[in-house]
Coordinates of C-alpha atoms and ligand atoms in Angstrom, one line a residue:
X1 CA 82.1 100.6 107.0
X2 CA 85.5 99.9 108.6
X3 CA 85.3 97.8 111.8
X4 CA 85.2 100.0 114.9
X5 CA 87.5 97.8 116.9
X6 CA 90.2 98.1 114.2
X7 CA 90.3 101.8 114.0
X8 CA 92.9 102.5 116.7
X9 CA 95.1 99.7 115.3
X10 CA 94.9 101.1 111.8
X11 CA 95.7 104.6 113.0
X12 CA 98.9 103.4 114.8
X13 CA 99.8 101.4 111.6
X14 CA 99.5 104.6 109.6
X15 CA 100.9 107.2 111.9
X16 CA 103.9 105.5 113.3
X17 CA 105.7 104.9 110.0
X18 CA 104.7 108.4 108.8
X19 CA 106.5 109.8 111.8
X20 CA 109.6 107.7 110.9
X21 CA 109.2 108.9 107.3
X22 CA 110.3 112.4 108.4
X23 CA 113.7 110.9 109.2
X24 CA 113.7 108.7 106.1
X25 CA 112.9 111.6 103.8
X26 CA 115.5 113.8 105.5
X27 CA 118.2 111.2 104.6
X28 CA 116.9 111.2 101.1
X29 CA 117.7 114.9 100.8
X30 CA 121.1 114.4 102.4
X31 CA 121.8 111.6 99.8
X32 CA 121.5 114.1 96.9
X33 CA 123.6 116.6 98.7
X34 CA 126.4 114.1 99.3
X35 CA 126.2 113.0 95.7
X36 CA 126.2 116.5 94.3
X37 CA 129.2 117.4 96.4
X38 CA 127.3 120.0 98.4
X39 CA 128.3 117.9 101.5
X40 CA 131.9 116.8 101.1
X41 CA 132.3 114.6 104.1
X42 CA 131.9 111.0 105.4
X43 CA 129.1 112.1 107.6
X44 CA 126.7 114.9 108.5
X45 CA 125.6 115.8 112.0
X46 CA 127.1 112.6 113.4
X47 CA 125.3 110.2 111.0
X48 CA 127.5 108.8 108.3
X49 CA 126.6 108.3 104.6
X50 CA 125.8 104.6 104.7
X51 CA 124.0 104.8 108.0
X52 CA 121.7 107.5 106.5
X53 CA 121.3 105.5 103.3
X54 CA 120.4 102.4 105.3
X55 CA 117.8 104.4 107.4
X56 CA 116.4 105.9 104.1
X57 CA 115.9 102.6 102.4
X58 CA 114.7 100.6 105.5
X59 CA 112.2 103.2 106.6
X60 CA 110.8 104.2 103.3
X61 CA 110.9 101.0 101.3
X62 CA 110.4 98.3 104.1
X63 CA 108.8 99.9 107.2
X64 CA 106.4 102.4 105.6
X65 CA 105.2 100.1 102.8
X66 CA 104.7 97.1 105.1
X67 CA 102.8 99.0 107.7
X68 CA 100.7 100.7 105.1
X69 CA 99.9 97.5 103.3
X70 CA 98.6 96.0 106.5
X71 CA 96.7 99.1 107.6
X72 CA 95.1 99.6 104.2
X73 CA 94.3 95.8 104.1
X74 CA 92.6 96.0 107.5
X75 CA 90.5 98.9 106.2
X76 CA 89.6 97.4 102.9
X77 CA 88.9 93.8 104.1
X78 CA 86.8 94.9 107.1
X79 CA 84.7 97.3 104.9
X80 CA 84.3 95.0 101.9
X81 CA 83.8 91.7 103.8
X82 CA 81.5 93.2 106.4
X83 CA 83.4 93.6 109.6
X84 CA 85.0 90.1 109.4
X85 CA 88.6 90.7 110.6
X86 CA 89.7 89.1 113.8
X87 CA 90.6 92.1 116.0
X88 CA 92.7 90.1 118.4
X89 CA 94.9 88.7 115.6
X90 CA 95.1 92.2 113.9
X91 CA 96.3 93.6 117.3
X92 CA 98.9 90.8 117.7
X93 CA 100.2 91.4 114.2
X94 CA 100.4 95.2 114.7
X95 CA 102.2 94.7 118.1
X96 CA 104.8 92.4 116.5
X97 CA 105.4 94.9 113.7
X98 CA 105.8 97.8 116.1
X99 CA 108.2 95.8 118.4
X100 CA 110.2 94.5 115.4
X101 CA 110.6 98.0 114.0
X102 CA 111.8 99.5 117.3
X103 CA 114.2 96.6 117.7
X104 CA 115.7 97.0 114.2
X105 CA 115.9 100.8 114.7
X106 CA 118.3 100.5 117.6
X107 CA 121.2 99.0 115.7
X108 CA 120.6 101.2 112.7
X109 CA 120.9 104.4 114.7
X110 CA 123.7 103.0 116.9
X111 CA 125.7 102.5 113.6
X112 CA 125.7 98.7 114.0
X113 CA 123.7 97.9 110.9
X114 CA 125.1 99.9 107.9
X115 CA 124.0 97.2 105.5
X116 CA 121.5 99.1 103.3
X117 CA 117.9 97.9 102.8
X118 CA 119.2 94.8 100.8
X119 CA 121.4 93.6 103.7
X120 CA 123.8 91.6 101.5
X121 CA 126.2 89.3 103.2
X122 CA 129.1 89.5 103.9
X123 CA 128.2 93.0 105.2
X124 CA 127.2 92.1 108.7
X125 CA 124.6 93.8 111.0
X126 CA 124.0 93.4 114.7
X127 CA 121.7 90.4 115.3
X128 CA 119.0 92.7 116.6
X129 CA 118.7 94.3 113.2
X130 CA 117.8 90.9 111.6
X131 CA 115.6 89.9 114.6
X132 CA 113.7 93.2 114.3
X133 CA 113.1 92.6 110.5
X134 CA 111.9 89.1 111.2
X135 CA 109.4 90.3 113.7
X136 CA 108.2 93.0 111.4
X137 CA 107.6 90.4 108.6
X138 CA 106.0 87.9 111.0
X139 CA 103.7 90.6 112.3
X140 CA 102.5 91.3 108.7
X141 CA 101.9 87.5 108.2
X142 CA 99.8 87.4 111.4
X143 CA 97.8 90.5 110.2
X144 CA 97.1 88.7 106.9
X145 CA 96.0 85.5 108.7
X146 CA 93.6 87.7 110.7
X147 CA 91.6 88.2 107.5
X148 CA 91.4 84.5 106.3
X149 CA 88.7 83.0 108.7
X150 CA 86.4 86.0 108.1
X151 CA 86.9 85.7 104.3
X152 CA 86.1 82.0 104.4
X153 CA 82.9 82.7 106.5
X154 CA 82.0 85.5 104.0
X155 CA 82.4 83.1 101.0
X156 CA 80.2 80.5 102.7
X157 CA 77.5 83.1 103.4
X158 CA 77.6 84.6 99.9
X159 CA 78.1 81.7 97.5
X160 CA 76.6 83.5 94.5
X161 CA 78.5 86.7 94.9
X162 CA 81.9 87.6 93.6
X163 CA 84.5 88.6 96.2
X164 CA 84.6 92.4 96.1
X165 CA 87.5 93.5 93.8
X166 CA 89.3 95.5 96.6
X167 CA 89.5 92.4 98.8
X168 CA 90.8 90.3 95.8
X169 CA 93.6 92.9 95.3
X170 CA 94.5 92.9 99.0
X171 CA 94.5 89.1 99.2
X172 CA 96.7 89.0 96.0
X173 CA 99.2 91.3 97.5
X174 CA 99.5 89.3 100.7
X175 CA 99.5 85.9 98.9
X176 CA 102.5 87.1 97.0
X177 CA 104.0 88.5 100.2
X178 CA 103.5 85.2 102.0
X179 CA 105.2 83.2 99.2
X180 CA 108.1 85.6 98.6
X181 CA 109.0 86.2 102.3
X182 CA 109.5 82.5 103.1
X183 CA 113.0 82.2 101.3
X184 CA 114.2 85.5 102.7
X185 CA 113.0 84.4 106.2
X186 CA 115.2 81.3 105.6
X187 CA 118.1 83.5 104.6
X188 CA 117.8 85.7 107.7
X189 CA 116.9 83.0 110.3
X190 CA 119.2 80.2 109.1
X191 CA 122.1 82.1 107.5
X192 CA 122.4 85.6 108.8
X193 CA 121.3 85.6 112.5
X194 CA 123.5 82.6 113.5
X195 CA 126.4 84.2 111.6
X196 CA 125.9 87.6 113.2
X197 CA 125.8 85.9 116.6
X198 CA 129.1 84.2 115.9
X199 CA 127.6 80.7 115.9
X200 CA 128.7 80.0 112.3
X201 CA 132.0 80.9 110.6
X202 CA 130.4 82.6 107.5
X203 CA 127.7 82.7 104.9
X204 CA 127.2 81.1 101.5
X205 CA 126.8 84.5 99.9
X206 CA 125.7 83.2 96.5
X207 CA 122.8 81.3 98.1
X208 CA 121.9 84.4 100.3
X209 CA 121.8 86.6 97.2
X210 CA 119.6 84.1 95.4
X211 CA 117.2 83.9 98.3
X212 CA 117.2 87.7 98.7
X213 CA 116.3 88.3 95.1
X214 CA 113.7 85.6 95.1
X215 CA 112.0 88.0 97.6
X216 CA 113.2 91.3 96.0
X217 CA 111.1 91.4 92.9
X218 CA 107.8 90.1 94.2
X219 CA 108.4 92.6 97.0
X220 CA 107.8 95.4 94.4
X221 CA 104.4 94.0 93.6
X222 CA 103.5 93.8 97.3
X223 CA 104.3 97.5 97.3
X224 CA 102.4 98.2 94.1
X225 CA 99.2 96.2 94.6
X226 CA 97.5 98.2 97.4
X227 CA 98.0 101.2 95.0
X228 CA 96.3 99.2 92.2
X229 CA 93.4 98.5 94.6
X230 CA 93.0 102.3 94.9
X231 CA 93.3 102.7 91.1
X232 CA 90.7 100.1 90.3
X233 CA 88.2 100.4 93.1
X234 CA 88.4 104.1 94.1
X235 CA 89.9 106.3 91.4
X236 CA 87.1 105.8 88.9
X237 CA 84.6 106.9 91.5
X238 CA 86.7 110.0 92.4
X239 CA 86.8 110.8 88.7
X240 CA 83.0 110.8 88.6
X241 CA 82.6 107.5 86.7
X242 CA 82.9 103.7 86.8
X243 CA 85.5 101.0 86.5
X244 CA 85.5 100.1 82.8
X245 CA 85.9 96.4 83.3
X246 CA 85.6 94.4 86.5
X247 CA 87.0 91.3 84.7
X248 CA 90.2 92.9 83.7
X249 CA 90.8 94.1 87.3
X250 CA 90.4 90.5 88.5
X251 CA 92.5 89.1 85.7
X252 CA 95.3 91.6 86.5
X253 CA 95.4 90.6 90.2
X254 CA 95.3 86.9 89.5
X255 CA 98.0 87.2 86.8
X256 CA 100.3 88.9 89.4
X257 CA 100.0 85.8 91.6
X258 CA 101.5 83.7 88.8
X259 CA 104.0 86.2 87.3
X260 CA 105.4 88.3 90.1
X261 CA 107.7 85.7 91.7
X262 CA 109.5 83.5 89.1
X263 CA 111.8 86.2 87.7
X264 CA 114.1 87.7 90.4
X265 CA 117.2 86.7 88.4
X266 CA 116.9 89.9 86.5
X267 CA 118.5 91.5 89.5
X268 CA 121.4 89.0 89.1
X269 CA 122.3 89.1 85.5
X270 CA 125.9 89.7 86.5
X271 CA 125.9 86.8 89.0
X272 CA 128.5 84.4 87.7
X273 CA 127.2 81.4 89.7
X274 CA 124.0 81.1 87.6
X275 CA 123.8 79.8 84.1
X276 CA 122.8 82.2 81.3
X277 CA 119.9 79.9 80.2
X278 CA 117.9 80.6 83.4
X279 CA 118.8 84.3 83.3
X280 CA 117.3 84.3 79.8
X281 CA 114.1 82.6 81.1
X282 CA 113.8 85.2 83.9
X283 CA 114.3 88.0 81.3
X284 CA 111.4 86.6 79.2
X285 CA 109.2 86.3 82.3
X286 CA 110.1 89.9 83.3
X287 CA 108.7 91.1 80.0
X288 CA 105.6 89.1 80.7
X289 CA 105.0 90.6 84.2
X290 CA 104.7 94.0 82.5
X291 CA 101.6 92.8 80.7
X292 CA 99.2 93.1 83.7
X293 CA 100.4 96.7 84.1
X294 CA 99.9 97.4 80.4
X295 CA 96.3 96.0 80.7
X296 CA 95.9 98.3 83.8
X297 CA 97.0 101.3 81.7
X298 CA 94.2 100.7 79.2
X299 CA 91.5 99.8 81.7
X300 CA 92.2 102.8 83.8
X301 CA 92.4 105.2 80.8
X302 CA 89.0 103.9 79.7
X303 CA 87.6 104.3 83.2
X304 CA 89.0 107.9 83.4
X305 CA 87.6 108.7 80.0
X306 CA 84.2 107.4 81.1
X307 CA 84.3 109.6 84.2
X308 CA 85.5 112.7 82.3
X309 CA 82.7 112.3 79.8
X310 CA 80.2 112.1 82.6
X311 CA 81.6 115.4 83.8
X312 CA 80.9 116.9 80.3
X313 CA 84.3 116.0 78.7
X314 CA 84.3 116.0 74.8
X315 CA 86.7 115.4 71.9
X316 CA 89.5 113.0 71.4
X317 CA 91.8 114.4 74.1
X318 CA 90.0 117.4 75.5
X319 CA 88.1 115.2 78.0
X320 CA 91.3 114.9 80.1
X321 CA 90.6 118.5 81.2
X322 CA 87.3 117.4 82.9
X323 CA 89.0 115.2 85.4
X324 CA 89.1 116.6 89.0
X325 CA 92.9 117.5 88.8
X326 CA 92.6 120.5 91.1
X327 CA 89.3 119.9 92.9
X328 CA 89.9 120.6 96.6
X329 CA 86.9 118.6 97.5
X330 CA 88.4 115.5 95.8
X331 CA 92.0 116.2 96.9
X332 CA 92.8 112.4 96.9
X333 CA 92.4 112.2 93.1
X334 CA 95.7 113.8 92.1
X335 CA 97.6 111.5 94.5
X336 CA 96.4 108.6 92.3
X337 CA 96.3 110.2 88.9
X338 CA 99.8 111.7 89.1
X339 CA 101.1 108.4 90.3
X340 CA 99.9 106.9 87.1
X341 CA 101.5 109.6 85.0
X342 CA 104.9 108.9 86.8
X343 CA 104.4 105.2 86.4
X344 CA 104.5 105.5 82.6
X345 CA 108.2 106.3 82.8
X346 CA 108.8 103.9 85.7
X347 CA 107.3 101.1 83.7
X348 CA 109.2 101.9 80.5
X349 CA 112.5 102.0 82.3
X350 CA 111.6 98.7 84.0
X351 CA 111.2 97.1 80.6
X352 CA 114.6 98.5 79.6
X353 CA 116.1 96.9 82.7
X354 CA 114.5 93.6 81.9
X355 CA 116.7 93.0 78.9
X356 CA 120.0 91.2 79.6
X357 CA 122.1 93.5 77.4
X358 CA 120.5 96.8 78.5
X359 CA 120.7 95.8 82.2
X360 CA 124.5 95.3 81.7
X361 CA 124.6 99.0 80.7
X362 CA 122.7 100.3 83.6
X363 CA 123.1 97.8 86.5
X364 CA 124.4 99.4 89.7
X365 CA 124.5 102.8 88.1
X366 CA 122.3 105.7 89.2
X367 CA 119.8 104.7 86.5
X368 CA 118.5 102.1 88.9
X369 CA 117.5 104.5 91.7
X370 CA 116.0 106.7 88.9
X371 CA 113.9 103.8 87.8
X372 CA 112.7 102.9 91.3
X373 CA 111.9 106.4 92.3
X374 CA 109.5 106.5 89.4
X375 CA 107.8 103.3 90.7
X376 CA 108.0 102.9 94.5
X377 CA 108.6 106.6 95.1
X378 CA 106.1 107.5 92.4
X379 CA 102.6 105.8 92.3
X380 CA 103.3 103.8 95.5
X381 CA 104.5 106.7 97.6
X382 CA 101.9 109.1 96.4
X383 CA 99.1 106.6 97.0
X384 CA 100.5 105.9 100.5
X385 CA 100.6 109.6 101.3
X386 CA 97.2 110.4 99.9
X387 CA 95.4 107.3 101.4
X388 CA 97.2 107.7 104.8
X389 CA 95.9 111.2 105.0
X390 CA 92.4 110.2 103.8
X391 CA 92.1 107.2 106.1
X392 CA 93.5 108.8 109.3
X393 CA 91.3 111.9 109.0
X394 CA 88.3 109.7 108.2
X395 CA 88.8 107.3 111.1
X396 CA 89.3 110.3 113.5
X397 CA 86.3 112.2 112.1
X398 CA 88.3 115.1 111.0
X399 CA 88.3 117.2 107.7
X400 CA 91.4 118.1 105.7
X401 CA 92.3 121.5 107.1
X402 CA 94.3 122.7 104.1
X403 CA 92.8 121.1 101.0
X404 CA 94.4 123.3 98.5
X405 CA 97.8 122.5 99.9
X406 CA 96.8 118.8 99.9
X407 CA 96.2 119.1 96.2
X408 CA 99.5 120.8 95.7
X409 CA 101.6 118.1 97.4
X410 CA 101.4 115.5 94.6
X411 CA 102.2 118.1 92.0
X412 CA 105.3 119.3 93.8
X413 CA 106.4 115.7 94.4
X414 CA 105.8 114.8 90.7
X415 CA 107.9 117.8 89.6
X416 CA 110.6 116.9 92.1
X417 CA 110.7 113.2 91.1
X418 CA 110.9 114.0 87.4
X419 CA 113.8 116.4 87.8
X420 CA 115.6 114.0 90.2
X421 CA 115.1 111.0 87.9
X422 CA 116.1 112.9 84.8
X423 CA 119.5 113.7 86.5
X424 CA 120.0 110.1 87.7
X425 CA 119.1 108.6 84.4
X426 CA 121.6 110.9 82.7
X427 CA 124.3 110.1 85.2
X428 CA 123.5 106.4 85.0
X429 CA 123.9 106.4 81.2
X430 CA 127.3 108.0 81.8
X431 CA 128.3 105.3 84.3
X432 CA 127.7 107.2 87.5
X433 CA 127.5 104.6 90.3
X434 CA 124.6 104.2 92.7
X435 CA 125.1 104.0 96.5
X436 CA 128.3 106.1 96.4
X437 CA 129.3 109.2 98.3
X438 CA 130.4 111.1 95.2
X439 CA 131.2 114.3 97.0
X440 CA 134.4 112.9 98.5
X441 CA 135.4 111.1 95.3
X442 CA 134.1 111.6 91.7
X443 CA 132.4 114.9 92.3
X444 CA 135.3 116.4 94.2
X445 CA 137.1 118.8 91.7
X446 CA 140.3 118.4 93.7
X447 CA 140.4 114.6 93.4
X448 CA 142.1 112.9 90.6
X449 CA 138.9 110.7 90.3
X450 CA 136.9 113.8 89.4
X451 CA 134.3 113.2 86.6
X452 CA 133.1 116.5 85.2
X453 CA 130.6 114.7 82.9
X454 CA 128.7 113.5 86.0
X455 CA 128.3 116.9 87.5
X456 CA 125.1 118.0 85.6
X457 CA 123.3 114.7 86.4
X458 CA 124.0 115.0 90.1
X459 CA 123.1 118.7 90.2
X460 CA 119.8 117.9 88.6
X461 CA 119.3 115.0 91.1
X462 CA 120.0 117.4 94.0
X463 CA 117.5 120.0 92.6
X464 CA 114.9 117.4 92.3
X465 CA 115.6 115.8 95.7
X466 CA 115.2 119.3 97.3
X467 CA 111.8 119.7 95.6
X468 CA 110.8 116.2 96.8
X469 CA 111.9 117.2 100.3
X470 CA 109.7 120.3 100.1
X471 CA 106.7 118.2 99.0
X472 CA 107.2 116.0 102.1
X473 CA 107.3 119.1 104.3
X474 CA 104.1 120.4 102.8
X475 CA 102.4 117.0 103.3
X476 CA 103.3 117.1 107.0
X477 CA 102.0 120.6 107.3
X478 CA 98.6 119.4 105.9
X479 CA 98.6 116.3 108.1
X480 CA 99.5 118.0 111.4
X481 CA 97.1 120.9 110.8
X482 CA 94.3 118.5 110.0
X483 CA 95.0 116.2 112.9
X484 CA 94.9 119.3 115.2
X485 CA 91.5 120.3 113.9
X486 CA 88.1 119.6 115.6
X487 CA 86.8 116.1 115.6
X488 CA 83.3 115.0 114.8
X489 CA 82.0 111.7 116.0
X490 CA 79.3 111.8 113.3
X491 CA 81.9 112.1 110.6
X492 CA 84.0 109.2 112.1
X493 CA 80.9 107.0 112.3
X494 CA 79.8 107.6 108.7
X495 CA 83.3 107.3 107.2
X496 CA 83.8 104.7 104.5
X497 CA 86.4 104.2 101.7
X498 CA 85.0 105.2 98.2
X499 CA 84.0 102.3 96.1
X500 CA 83.6 102.4 92.3
X501 CA 80.9 100.5 90.5
X502 CA 81.8 98.5 87.4
X503 CA 80.7 99.7 83.9
X504 CA 81.1 96.1 82.5
X505 CA 80.4 93.7 85.3
X506 CA 81.5 90.4 83.6
X507 CA 81.2 87.2 85.5
X508 CA 84.1 85.0 84.4
X509 CA 84.6 81.8 86.5
X510 CA 88.3 81.6 85.7
X511 CA 89.0 84.7 87.8
X512 CA 86.7 83.8 90.7
X513 CA 89.0 81.4 92.6
X514 CA 92.5 82.0 93.9
X515 CA 93.5 78.4 94.0
X516 CA 94.4 77.5 90.4
X517 CA 96.4 80.8 90.1
X518 CA 98.3 80.0 93.3
X519 CA 99.1 76.5 92.1
X520 CA 100.2 77.9 88.7
X521 CA 102.4 80.4 90.6
X522 CA 104.1 77.6 92.6
X523 CA 104.7 75.5 89.5
X524 CA 106.2 78.6 87.8
X525 CA 108.5 79.2 90.8
X526 CA 109.6 75.5 90.8
X527 CA 110.5 75.6 87.1
X528 CA 112.3 78.9 87.2
X529 CA 114.1 78.6 90.5
X530 CA 114.5 74.8 91.1
X531 CA 117.5 74.3 88.7
X532 CA 119.3 77.6 89.7
X533 CA 119.0 76.6 93.4
X534 CA 120.4 73.1 92.6
X535 CA 123.3 74.8 90.7
X536 CA 124.1 77.0 93.6
X537 CA 123.8 74.3 96.3
X538 CA 125.8 71.7 94.4
X539 CA 128.7 74.2 93.8
X540 CA 129.5 74.0 97.5
X541 CA 130.7 77.6 97.8
X542 CA 133.0 78.4 100.8
X543 CA 131.4 80.3 103.7
X544 CA 132.5 84.0 103.6
X545 CA 132.7 86.1 106.7
X546 CA 134.1 89.6 105.8
Ligands
LIG1 FE1 111.7 97.5 88.8 C1 115.0 97.2 89.7 C2 112.3 95.6 86.0 C3 108.3 97.6 88.1 C4 111.0 98.7 92.0 N1 112.8 97.9 90.5 C5 114.2 97.7 90.6 C6 114.6 98.2 92.0 C7 113.4 98.6 92.6 C8 112.3 98.4 91.7 C9 113.3 99.1 94.0 O1 114.4 93.8 84.9 C10 116.0 98.2 92.5 C11 116.3 97.1 93.5 C12 117.7 97.3 94.0 O2 117.9 97.9 95.0 O3 118.7 96.9 93.3 N2 110.5 96.8 87.3 C13 111.0 96.1 86.2 C14 109.8 95.8 85.3 C15 108.7 96.4 85.9 C16 109.2 97.0 87.1 C17 109.9 95.1 84.0 N3 110.0 98.1 89.8 C18 108.7 98.0 89.3 C19 107.8 98.4 90.3 C20 108.6 98.8 91.4 C21 109.9 98.5 91.1 C22 106.3 98.5 90.1 C23 108.2 99.3 92.8 C24 106.9 99.5 93.1 N4 113.3 96.6 88.0 C25 113.3 95.8 86.9 C26 114.7 95.2 86.7 C27 115.4 95.7 87.8 C28 114.6 96.5 88.6 C29 115.1 94.4 85.6 C30 116.9 95.3 88.1 C31 117.9 96.2 87.3 C32 119.3 96.0 87.7 O4 120.1 95.8 86.8 O5 119.6 96.1 88.9 C33 107.3 96.3 85.3 O6 106.4 95.8 86.3 C34 106.8 97.6 84.9 C35 105.5 97.5 84.2 C36 104.8 98.8 84.1 C37 104.2 99.4 83.0 C38 103.7 100.7 83.1 C39 102.2 100.7 83.0 C40 101.6 102.1 83.1 C41 100.6 102.5 83.8 C42 100.2 104.0 83.9 C43 99.1 104.3 82.9 C44 98.8 105.7 83.0 C45 97.5 106.3 82.7 C46 97.4 107.8 82.9 C47 96.3 105.5 82.4 C48 104.2 98.7 81.7 C49 99.7 101.6 84.6 C50 97.6 108.4 81.6 C51 97.9 109.8 81.7 C52 98.4 110.6 80.7 C53 98.6 112.1 81.0 C54 98.7 110.1 79.4

């Protein structure tokens, strides 16, 4: 059972970012309309292109994901480790995150932080933007620390038991988050805030990019791992079966601790300041980080097959039909299953990006947003939507008021995101740039920059984006109708997250303890990032201000 004194905190952590998501998603739809030339202007309803794009990225990729990771972590840890979370620390963490978000929102909406979600220097934001981001991240650290004493107590009290797999997954996500946010905290606190306050004359932009991308790739696994917790510990049960192998679940989580950080240079293959040898090392490590996800694909397919066969599934492929794809009682299932389907393409395109030569073809083109809408806006976003609905209704003791519509949402989203990405992949392969208001340049037939070969890709992107916008509206219809329905204290008191039993419950010592994996992760980081950092620091780059 989820701790009672955490319920209000979890609800705020779920519902506040969902409210902001309405605005974030609206700017997603505007993006595709600008890019397709439907809006041919610098701004729409008083909000300019880059302000809208900043709000879209910051709300959807930073605020929603961080709040959700903490909320879901509070729920999983308190249920699986028997009510052991420090409510005071959880409240302090949530308060810091809320204050940080509100502080950062001010400059974004006032037009003083048009720096996109990557906030590269020398684009400069108002100091409050950076301060708000710092508070949001520190709040998430405090929320993580709130789990540690209870976990250590639980370990002491249950020396013979394995830590429940869901808790292992959540701890993995936050160990990665703790490691990867330290360099970006340095970037923001030591480089960007003093510069934006006018205390320093500029920023070593090469160093700031290195620090940002040290954070930027592990960040994606911080987004992904709560989703993997749902895949491993809940989806097999929803499918009517068991998790095929407990060991492989643990191995995958531990492997991410080692592999998710030492490879951020694959975002900087075009960075002249770093030697190609280290870029090659990061490329190899990037191929390696795909392995835990490939293992996940096989383990989950086996788990789904087992569940489907329990439901009467037969044959080599026909058993897929016995999964609860359209079951309105198990409406959470398609949010997870369709995420997996989308991730097949998201993963393949990630592997394309990982190679030095292929990345040169697609870097900074619309291929990149196509890739990441099949990852963070695919499995991650669908899992966030489904679980936010499931958790908030469960904690409030309410039932889903429109279960058929709840089932439809992930299908509509999947259709939209496939059309959208097809358009952006096509455009990217023809050189269409990302982060560009194409309607006033390359998609404007009256401009001498006009690129007729980009039109089809951007039109497809717009069609897909509109369908994705429709899915979000349908989701809010389900959420609001359900939140307005009658409440039952009995339902709230008996609510718990689903937990899958393992089919093979192997007990392998090597995956029982976080410590050796964390040490291996730190060694890998020192090897892969130490020399590039020395290269950048010893080059003495001049400080840049504009
Ligand atoms: Fe990525 C750029 C490489 C995964 C997000 N990535 C980005 C950016 C974002 C992002 C946001 O190497 C842009 C950042 C920016 O603003 O510039 N990415 C990878 C690789 C992986 C990968 C190798 N990315 C993710 C995930 C993300 C994410 C996950 C978010 C959550 N990515 C890159 C690279 C770049 C990049 C370069 C920089 C490119 C550039 O030039 O700028 C891997 O982790 C992917 C491994 C995944 C798999 C898929 C496994 C499949 C599964 C599904 C099984 C399905 C089943 C159901 C069982 C190998 C688990 C079956 C059903 C049936 C019906 C059959």
